[in-house]
XYZ file of C-alpha atoms in Angstrom:
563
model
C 22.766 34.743 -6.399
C 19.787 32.583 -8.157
C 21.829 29.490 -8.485
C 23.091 29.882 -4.593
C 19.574 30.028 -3.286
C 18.400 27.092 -5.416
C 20.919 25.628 -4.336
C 19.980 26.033 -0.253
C 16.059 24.855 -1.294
C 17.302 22.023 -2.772
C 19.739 20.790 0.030
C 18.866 17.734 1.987
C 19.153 17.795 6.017
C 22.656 16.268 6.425
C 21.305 14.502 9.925
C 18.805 14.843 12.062
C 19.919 16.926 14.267
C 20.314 19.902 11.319
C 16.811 18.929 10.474
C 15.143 19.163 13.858
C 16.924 23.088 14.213
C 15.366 23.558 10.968
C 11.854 22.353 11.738
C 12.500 23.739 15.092
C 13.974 27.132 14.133
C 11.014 27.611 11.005
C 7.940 26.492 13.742
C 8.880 29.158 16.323
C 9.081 31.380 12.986
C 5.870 30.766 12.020
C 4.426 31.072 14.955
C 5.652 34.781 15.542
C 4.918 35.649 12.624
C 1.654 33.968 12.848
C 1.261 36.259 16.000
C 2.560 39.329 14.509
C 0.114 38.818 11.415
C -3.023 38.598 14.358
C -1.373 41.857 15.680
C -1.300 43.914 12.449
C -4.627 43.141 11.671
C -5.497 44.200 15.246
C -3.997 47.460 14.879
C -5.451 48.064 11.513
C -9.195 46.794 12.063
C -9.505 46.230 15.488
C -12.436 43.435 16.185
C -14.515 45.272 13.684
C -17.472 44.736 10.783
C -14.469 44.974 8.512
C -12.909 42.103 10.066
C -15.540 40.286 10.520
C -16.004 39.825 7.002
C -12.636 38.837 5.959
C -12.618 35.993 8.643
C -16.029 34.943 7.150
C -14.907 34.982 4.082
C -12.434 31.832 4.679
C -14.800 29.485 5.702
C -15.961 28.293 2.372
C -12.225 27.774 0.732
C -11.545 26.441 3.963
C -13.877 23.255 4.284
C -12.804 22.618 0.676
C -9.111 22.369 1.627
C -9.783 20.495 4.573
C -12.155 17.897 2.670
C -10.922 17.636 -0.535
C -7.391 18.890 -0.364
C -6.575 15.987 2.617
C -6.609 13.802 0.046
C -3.013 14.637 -0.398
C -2.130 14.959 2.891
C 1.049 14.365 3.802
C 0.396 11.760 5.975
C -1.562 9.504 3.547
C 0.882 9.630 0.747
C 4.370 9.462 2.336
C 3.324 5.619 3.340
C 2.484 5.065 -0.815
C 5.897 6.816 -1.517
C 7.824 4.823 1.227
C 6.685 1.448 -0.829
C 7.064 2.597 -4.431
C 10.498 4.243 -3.333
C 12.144 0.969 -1.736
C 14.487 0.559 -4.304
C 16.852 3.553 -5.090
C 16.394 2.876 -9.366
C 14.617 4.362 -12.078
C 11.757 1.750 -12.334
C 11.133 2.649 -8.872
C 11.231 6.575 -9.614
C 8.883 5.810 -12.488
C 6.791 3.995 -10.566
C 6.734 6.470 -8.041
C 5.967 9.532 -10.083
C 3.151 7.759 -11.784
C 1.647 7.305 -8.671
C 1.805 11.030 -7.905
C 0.670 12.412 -11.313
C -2.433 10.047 -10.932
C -2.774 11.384 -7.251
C -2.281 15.184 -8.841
C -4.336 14.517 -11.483
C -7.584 13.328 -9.967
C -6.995 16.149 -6.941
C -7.013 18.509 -9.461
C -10.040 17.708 -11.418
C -11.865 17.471 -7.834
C -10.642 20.204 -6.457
C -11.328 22.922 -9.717
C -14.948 21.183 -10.114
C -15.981 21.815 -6.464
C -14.079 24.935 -6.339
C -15.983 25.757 -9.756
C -19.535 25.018 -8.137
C -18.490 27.068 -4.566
C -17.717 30.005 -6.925
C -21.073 29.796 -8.698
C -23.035 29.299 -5.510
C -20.855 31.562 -2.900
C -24.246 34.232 -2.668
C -26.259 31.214 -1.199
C -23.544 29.954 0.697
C -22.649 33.558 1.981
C -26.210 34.483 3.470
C -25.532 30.537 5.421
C -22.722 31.115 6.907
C -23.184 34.998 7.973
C -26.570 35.461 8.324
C -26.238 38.450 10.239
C -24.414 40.285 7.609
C -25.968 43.524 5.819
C -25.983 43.252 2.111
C -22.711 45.622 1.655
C -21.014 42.931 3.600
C -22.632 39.746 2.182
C -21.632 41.492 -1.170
C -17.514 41.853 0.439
C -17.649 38.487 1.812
C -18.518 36.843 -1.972
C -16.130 38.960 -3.427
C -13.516 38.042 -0.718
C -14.278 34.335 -0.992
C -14.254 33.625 -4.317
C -10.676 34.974 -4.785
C -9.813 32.878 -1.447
C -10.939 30.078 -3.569
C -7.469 29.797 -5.225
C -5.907 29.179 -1.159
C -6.804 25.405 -1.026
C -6.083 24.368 -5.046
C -2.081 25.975 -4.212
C -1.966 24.647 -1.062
C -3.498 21.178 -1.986
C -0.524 21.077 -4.674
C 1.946 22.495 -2.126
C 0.835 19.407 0.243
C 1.783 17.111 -2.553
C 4.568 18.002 -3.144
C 5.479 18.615 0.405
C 4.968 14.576 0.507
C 8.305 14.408 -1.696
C 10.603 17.337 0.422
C 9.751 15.357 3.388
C 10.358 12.364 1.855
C 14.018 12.857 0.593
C 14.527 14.740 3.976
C 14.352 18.624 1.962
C 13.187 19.999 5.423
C 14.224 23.429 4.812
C 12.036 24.155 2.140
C 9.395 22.310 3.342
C 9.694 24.220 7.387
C 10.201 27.182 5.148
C 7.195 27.313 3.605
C 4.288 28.402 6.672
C 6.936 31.156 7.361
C 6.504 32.670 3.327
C 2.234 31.845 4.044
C 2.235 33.953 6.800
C 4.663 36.887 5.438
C 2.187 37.019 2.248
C -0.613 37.576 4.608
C 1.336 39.973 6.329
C 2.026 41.392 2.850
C -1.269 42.037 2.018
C -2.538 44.328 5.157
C 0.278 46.254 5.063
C 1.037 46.831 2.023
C -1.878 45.829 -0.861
C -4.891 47.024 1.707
C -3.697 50.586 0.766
C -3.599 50.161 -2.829
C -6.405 47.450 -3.518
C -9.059 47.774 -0.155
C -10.926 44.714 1.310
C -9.139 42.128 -1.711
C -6.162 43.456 -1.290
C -6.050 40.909 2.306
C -7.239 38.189 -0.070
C -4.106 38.834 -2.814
C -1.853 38.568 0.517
C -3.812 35.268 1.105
C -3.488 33.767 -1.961
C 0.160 35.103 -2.341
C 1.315 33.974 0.759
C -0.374 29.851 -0.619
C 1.678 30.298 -4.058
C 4.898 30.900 -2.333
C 4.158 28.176 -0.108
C 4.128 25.615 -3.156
C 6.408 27.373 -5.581
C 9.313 27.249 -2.880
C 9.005 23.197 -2.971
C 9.461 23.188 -6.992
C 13.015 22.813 -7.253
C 13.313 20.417 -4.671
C 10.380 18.115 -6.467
C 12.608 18.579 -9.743
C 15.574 17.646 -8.341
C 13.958 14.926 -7.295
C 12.589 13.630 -10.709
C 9.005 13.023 -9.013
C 7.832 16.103 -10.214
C 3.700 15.301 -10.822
C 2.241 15.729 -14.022
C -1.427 15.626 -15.366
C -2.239 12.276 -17.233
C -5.381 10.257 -17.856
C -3.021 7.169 -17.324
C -4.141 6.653 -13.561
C -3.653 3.916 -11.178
C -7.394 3.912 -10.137
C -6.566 1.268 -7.681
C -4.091 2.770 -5.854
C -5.950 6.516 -5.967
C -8.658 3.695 -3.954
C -6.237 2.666 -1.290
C -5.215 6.607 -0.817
C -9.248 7.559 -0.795
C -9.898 4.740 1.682
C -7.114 5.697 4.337
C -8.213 9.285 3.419
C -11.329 9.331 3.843
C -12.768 8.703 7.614
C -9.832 11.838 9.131
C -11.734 13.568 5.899
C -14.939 13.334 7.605
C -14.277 13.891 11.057
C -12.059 17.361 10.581
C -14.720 18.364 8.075
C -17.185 17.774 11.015
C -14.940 19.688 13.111
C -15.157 22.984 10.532
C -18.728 22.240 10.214
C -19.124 23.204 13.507
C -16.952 26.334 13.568
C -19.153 27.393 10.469
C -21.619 27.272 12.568
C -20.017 29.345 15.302
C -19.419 31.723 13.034
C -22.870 31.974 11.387
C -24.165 32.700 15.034
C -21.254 35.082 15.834
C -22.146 37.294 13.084
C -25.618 37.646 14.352
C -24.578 39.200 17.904
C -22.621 42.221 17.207
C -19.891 43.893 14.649
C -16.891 42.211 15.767
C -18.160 39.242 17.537
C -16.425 37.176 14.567
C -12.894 38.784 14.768
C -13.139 37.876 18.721
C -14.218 34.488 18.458
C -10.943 34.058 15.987
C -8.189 35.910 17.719
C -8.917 33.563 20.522
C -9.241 30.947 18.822
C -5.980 31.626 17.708
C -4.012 32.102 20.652
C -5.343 29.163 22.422
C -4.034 27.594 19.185
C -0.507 28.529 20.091
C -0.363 25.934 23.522
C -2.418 23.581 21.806
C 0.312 23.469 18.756
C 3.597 22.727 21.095
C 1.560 20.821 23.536
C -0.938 18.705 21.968
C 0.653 18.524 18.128
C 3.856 17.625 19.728
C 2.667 14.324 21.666
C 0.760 13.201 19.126
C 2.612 13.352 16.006
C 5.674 12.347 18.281
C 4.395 8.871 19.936
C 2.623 8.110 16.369
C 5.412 6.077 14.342
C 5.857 4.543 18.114
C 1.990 2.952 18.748
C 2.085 2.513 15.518
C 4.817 0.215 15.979
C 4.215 -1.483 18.705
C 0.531 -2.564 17.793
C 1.673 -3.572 14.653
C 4.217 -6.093 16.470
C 1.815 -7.239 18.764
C 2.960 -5.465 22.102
C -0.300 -4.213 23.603
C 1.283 -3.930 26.810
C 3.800 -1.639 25.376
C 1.237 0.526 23.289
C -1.185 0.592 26.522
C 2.150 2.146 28.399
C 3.368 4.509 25.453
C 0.066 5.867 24.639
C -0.362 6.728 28.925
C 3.075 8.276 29.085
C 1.850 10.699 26.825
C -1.021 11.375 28.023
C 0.847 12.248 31.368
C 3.107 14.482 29.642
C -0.047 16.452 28.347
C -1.690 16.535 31.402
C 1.462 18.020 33.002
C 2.028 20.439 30.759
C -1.498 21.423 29.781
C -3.140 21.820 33.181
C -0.135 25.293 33.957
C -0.826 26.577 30.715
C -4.729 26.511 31.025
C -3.760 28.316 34.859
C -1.361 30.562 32.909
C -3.741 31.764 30.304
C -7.014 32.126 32.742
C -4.868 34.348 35.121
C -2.615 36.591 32.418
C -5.277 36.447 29.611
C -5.757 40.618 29.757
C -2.045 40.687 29.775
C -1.837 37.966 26.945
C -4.065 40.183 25.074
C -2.585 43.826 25.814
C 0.971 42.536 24.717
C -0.200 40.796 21.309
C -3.605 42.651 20.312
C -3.831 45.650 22.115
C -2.645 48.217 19.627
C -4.192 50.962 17.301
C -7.759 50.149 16.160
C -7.852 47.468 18.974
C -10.316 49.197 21.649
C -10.381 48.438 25.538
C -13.846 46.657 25.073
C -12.616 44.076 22.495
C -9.510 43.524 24.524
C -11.386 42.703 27.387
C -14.129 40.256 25.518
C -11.367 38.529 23.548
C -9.563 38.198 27.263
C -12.838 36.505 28.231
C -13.124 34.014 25.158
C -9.545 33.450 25.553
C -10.300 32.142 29.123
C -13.030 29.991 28.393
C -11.128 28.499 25.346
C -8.198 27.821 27.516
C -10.347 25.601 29.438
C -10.472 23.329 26.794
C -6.566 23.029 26.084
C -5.865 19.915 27.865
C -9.245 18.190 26.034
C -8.003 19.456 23.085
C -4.823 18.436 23.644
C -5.863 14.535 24.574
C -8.230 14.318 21.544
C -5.243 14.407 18.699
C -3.372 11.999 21.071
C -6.100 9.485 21.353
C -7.713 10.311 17.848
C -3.445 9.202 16.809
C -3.947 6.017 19.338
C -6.715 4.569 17.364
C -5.529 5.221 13.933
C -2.291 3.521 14.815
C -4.555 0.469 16.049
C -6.049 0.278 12.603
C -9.110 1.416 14.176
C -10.799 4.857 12.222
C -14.796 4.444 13.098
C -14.568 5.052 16.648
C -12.919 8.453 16.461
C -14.631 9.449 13.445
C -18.117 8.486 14.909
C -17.091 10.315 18.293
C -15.800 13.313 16.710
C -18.974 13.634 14.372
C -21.023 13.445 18.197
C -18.959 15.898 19.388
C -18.864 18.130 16.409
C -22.942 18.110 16.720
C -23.177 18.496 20.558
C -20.866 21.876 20.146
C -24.000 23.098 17.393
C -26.299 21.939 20.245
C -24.654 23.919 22.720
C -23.939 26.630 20.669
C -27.607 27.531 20.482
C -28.663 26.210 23.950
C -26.518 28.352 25.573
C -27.143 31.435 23.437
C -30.853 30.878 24.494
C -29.990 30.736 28.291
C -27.862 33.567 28.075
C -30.565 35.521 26.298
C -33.460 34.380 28.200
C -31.900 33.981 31.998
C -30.546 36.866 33.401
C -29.304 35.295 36.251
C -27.026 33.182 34.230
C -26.052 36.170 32.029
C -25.392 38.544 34.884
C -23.286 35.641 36.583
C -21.062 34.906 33.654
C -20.530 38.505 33.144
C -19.667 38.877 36.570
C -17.273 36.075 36.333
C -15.424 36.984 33.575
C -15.074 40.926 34.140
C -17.236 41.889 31.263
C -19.772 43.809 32.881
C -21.638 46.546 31.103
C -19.892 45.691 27.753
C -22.265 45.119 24.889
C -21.887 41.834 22.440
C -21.149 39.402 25.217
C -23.457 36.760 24.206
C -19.961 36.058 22.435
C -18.552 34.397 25.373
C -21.136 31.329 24.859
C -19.178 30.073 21.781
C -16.291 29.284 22.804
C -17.955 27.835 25.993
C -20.002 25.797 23.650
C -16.627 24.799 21.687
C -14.923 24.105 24.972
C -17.772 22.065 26.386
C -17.792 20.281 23.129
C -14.082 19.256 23.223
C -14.136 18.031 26.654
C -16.830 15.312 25.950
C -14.872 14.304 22.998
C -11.874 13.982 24.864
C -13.778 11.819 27.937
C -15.605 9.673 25.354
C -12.434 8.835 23.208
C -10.598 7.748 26.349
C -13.519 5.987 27.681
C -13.477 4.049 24.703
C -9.637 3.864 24.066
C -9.311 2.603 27.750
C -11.909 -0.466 27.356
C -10.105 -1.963 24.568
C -6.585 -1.249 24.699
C -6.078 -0.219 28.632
C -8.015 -2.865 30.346
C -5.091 -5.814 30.493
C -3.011 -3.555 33.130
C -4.240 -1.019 35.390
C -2.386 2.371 34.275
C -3.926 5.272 36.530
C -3.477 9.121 35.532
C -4.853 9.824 39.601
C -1.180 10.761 40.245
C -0.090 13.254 37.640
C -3.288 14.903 37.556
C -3.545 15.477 41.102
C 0.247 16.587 41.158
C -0.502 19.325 38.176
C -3.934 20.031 39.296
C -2.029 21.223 42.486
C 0.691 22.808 40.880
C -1.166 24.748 38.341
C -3.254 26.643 41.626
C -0.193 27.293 43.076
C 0.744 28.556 39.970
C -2.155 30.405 39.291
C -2.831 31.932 42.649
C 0.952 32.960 42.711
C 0.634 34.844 39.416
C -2.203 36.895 40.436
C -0.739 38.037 43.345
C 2.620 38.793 41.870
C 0.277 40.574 39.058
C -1.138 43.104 41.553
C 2.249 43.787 43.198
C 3.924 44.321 40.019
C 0.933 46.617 39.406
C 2.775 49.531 41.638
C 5.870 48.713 40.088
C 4.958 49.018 36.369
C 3.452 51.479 34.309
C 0.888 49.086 32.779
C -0.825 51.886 31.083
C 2.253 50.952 28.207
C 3.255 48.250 26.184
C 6.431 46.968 28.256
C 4.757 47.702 31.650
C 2.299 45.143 30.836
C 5.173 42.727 29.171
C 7.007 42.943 31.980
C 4.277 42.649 34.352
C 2.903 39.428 32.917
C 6.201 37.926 32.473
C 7.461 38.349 36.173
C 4.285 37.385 37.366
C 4.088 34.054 34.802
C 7.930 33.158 35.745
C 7.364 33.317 39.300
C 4.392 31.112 39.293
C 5.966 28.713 37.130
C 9.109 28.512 39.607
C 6.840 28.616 42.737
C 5.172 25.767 40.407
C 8.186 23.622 39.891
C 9.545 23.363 43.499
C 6.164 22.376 44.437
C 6.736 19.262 41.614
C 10.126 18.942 42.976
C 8.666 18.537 46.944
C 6.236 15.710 45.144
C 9.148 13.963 43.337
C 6.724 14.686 40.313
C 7.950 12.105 37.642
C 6.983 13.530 34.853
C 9.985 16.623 35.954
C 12.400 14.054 35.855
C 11.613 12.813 32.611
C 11.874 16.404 31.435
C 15.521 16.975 33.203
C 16.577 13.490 31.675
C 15.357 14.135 27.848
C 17.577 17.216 28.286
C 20.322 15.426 29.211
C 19.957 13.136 27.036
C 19.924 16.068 24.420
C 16.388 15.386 22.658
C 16.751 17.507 19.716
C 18.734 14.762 17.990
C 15.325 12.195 17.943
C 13.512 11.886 14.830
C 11.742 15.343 13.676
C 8.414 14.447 12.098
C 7.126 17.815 10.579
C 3.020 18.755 10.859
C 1.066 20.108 7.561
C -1.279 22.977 7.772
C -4.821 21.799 9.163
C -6.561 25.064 7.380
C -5.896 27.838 5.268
């Protein structure tokens, strides 16, 4: 039984259609179980002081794997591989492998030393990043954190060698392994929380990371890449993998700078406040994955191409089409979520220890998040459009701007929500949160969103000057042909929510499904023969990449962006 699994982890994606279903098939995994792992801990906790710390306690180990662990990202050393691996010999293996063990072996030393001097100074670092904690929860939060600082060293190694699966086309193991990550976290609330308390969620944690590398191994053997540590190191090519490293290094750890802020002020407001901020977070997470991910990481190899040939007409096109395709598909969702965001939340969160109050404030964030989706959405697209122009300082320097407006805001609009009661009473009012207490909440993620959207006007501001400018490609069309259809859609849905209201007992967990799902599908169809009536081009080039069966294009498969 061994030998015939190691024998399935080591099998290579016979074409690409078997290796889109498996990326495919292992995504939609993850992402239910990525759900179902939000839900548990809903039930358990609820958006409570308990929570609160456990969140908190991932934002340390997190900026470490997102700074120093991205030095083996997956997209920085496949490009290395692809050159040392252009001959199928041994000379070329060797060369290859070399190249990884020096790659494994500096990551290694970095990672262990910083991860050394995190442990040491977690207290100080703690009392930073939740200053509103009480000392029994400071005290959790260390405890938690330090053992959290195993996540990024196993997943750091796990993206290494996730640069070989992908490489000799072992998808399985490699779409396999965010599925085990998120059953080990799953693992740990249910069953070492019982047994072991608060680090019994931190065992699942780590568990869940070791899985996720250990299921790679035999595939990396098989392979004869496998790294090793050595002293003998290449320090000029570790230079050319720092260099095209470094500048997405800085602007994602910008990015978690600011939600380290966000959290720091969310755990001043109220018990919970952090564990609302994240399940939102989270489920906008879900649109922005299929949506935004998808475009981007799917036009990449394209631009990429095309500048490198010297067709700016071409990249100017490719890089719009996208951006089309995101507006039309973003602009519904955002409708989608604003309108069935207390169903959204009943269906997934509201269970056990999850109380009516937090499922109406996460609701709320959830709204104000969602307004952000399509900015969100642009910014890994155009962020993608630059790097494949050879250009990294623009969106690193924009991203850093944005990264310190959203701090800005985040404390502005605390202020004026403190301070103005006018403004308070009206946002409250808005989003249905009346006479609940910890709603100065709601001004984070309306600080994030506001944030995002700059970043995603400035990039294309910029992007447009000096790669749109030779031909006059308007988004005036599709925007006003979504905008339309998503209020139509939106409108449609809350009417069909209060008539399905008095059909439904929405006072249980399938009334509500069902309620939000009749109410979403008729809006969308409503939606689409609206398109249909505006000969909406961007519906025709969805009926035509189903004809044309698109699952058989070229799968390009996305790494974790945090732990």
């Amino acid at each position: 039984m061994v030998t015939g699994i190691i024998k399935i982890l080591k099998k290579e994606a016979g074409g690409l259609h078997e290796a889109a279903f498996l990326l495919g098939f292992f995504a939609l995994a993850s992402q239910i179980l990525a759900l179902a792992r939000d839900r548990i801990l809903a039930h358990t906790f609820g958006a409570s002081a308990t929570l609160d710390v456990y969140y908190a306690a991932f934002r340390v180990p997190d900026i470490i794997f997102i700074s120093v662990a991205s030095f083996v990202s997956i997209t920085v050393l496949i490009p290395f591989l692809s050159r040392y691996l252009s001959s199928d010999d041994e000379v070329s293996r060797k060369s290859a492998r070399d190249f990884l063990s020096g790659v494994f072996s500096i990551f290694m030393m970095a990672i262990i030393a910083v991860s050394f001097l995190a442990f040491l100074v977690m207290p100080l670092l703690a009392s930073l990043i939740a200053p509103g904690f009480s000392d029994s929860q400071l005290s959790d939060m260390i405890f938690l954190s330090r053992i959290l600082l195993l996540s990024p060293i196993l997943l750091g190694v796990s993206n290494l060698l996730g640069s070989v699966t992908q490489m000799f086309k072992k998808f399985f193991v490699y779409a396999l392994s965010p599925v085990l990550y998120n059953v080990g976290i799953i693992l740990g609330v249910v069953f070492f929380y019982p047994f072991f308390g608060l680090p019994g969620l931190a065992i699942g944690v780590v568990l869940g990371a070791l899985v996720h590398m250990l299921i790679q191994v035999p595939a990396v053997i098989e392979s004869g890449l496998l790294p090793r540590f050595s002293f003998r190191i290449d320090m000029q090519a570790i230079r050319g993998v720092i260099l095209l490293s470094l500048p997405r290094t800085i602007a994602l750890s910008s990015s978690h700078l600011s939600l380290i802020v966000l959290i720091a002020l969310a755990s001043t407001i109220y018990h919970g406040s952090i564990s609302i901020f994240n399940f939102a977070f989270n489920l906008q997470s879900v649109p922005l994955s299929i949506i935004g991910v998808s475009y981007s990481l799917a036009a990449f190899p394209t631009l990429a191409g095309f500048f490198s040939r010297g067709e700016r007409d071409k990249f100017s096109e490719h890089i719009v089409t996208a951006m089309r395709h995101i507006i039309f598909w973003s602009l519904p969702v955002m409708g989608l979520f604003i309108v069935l965001r207390a169903q959204i939340i009943r269906v997934i969160l509201g269970t056990g220890s999850f109380s009516w109050s937090d499922t109406k404030l996460t609701a709320a964030a959830l709204a104000i998040f969602s307004i952000s989706i399509l900015a969100q959405s642009a910014v890994l697209l155009l962020v993608r459009g630059f790097y494949a122009a050879g250009e990294t300082k623009i969106p690193l320097l924009v991203n850093v701007a944005s990264s310190a407006l959203v701090i800005v805001s985040s404390f502005s609009s605390m202020y004026a929500f403190e301070q103005f009661l006018p403004f308070r009473y009206f946002m409250e009012s808005l989003l249905r949160v009346d006479g609940l207490g910890g709603t100065a909440i709601l001004m984070l993620p309306l600080s994030y969103s506001f944030g995002m959207i700059i970043n995603a006007i400035a990039l294309w501001i910029f992007f447009k000057s000096r790669h749109i400018s030779a031909k006059a490609y308007s988004l005036s069309r599709v925007m006003f042909e979504s905008f339309a259809a998503t209020i139509l859609i939106g409108f449609s849905s809350y009417q069909f929510l209060n008539i399905f209201d008095n059909i439904f007992d929405i006072n249980t967990f399938f009334g509500i499904l069902l309620q939000g799902v009749f109410s979403g599908v008729l809006g969308i169809i409503l939606g689409i023969i609206l398109l249909k009536l505006l000969r909406s081009r961007e519906l025709e080039d969805i009926r035509d990449a189903l004809h044309k069966r698109f699952w058989k294009t070229d799968v390009i498969a996305p790494e974790m962006g945090e732990l």
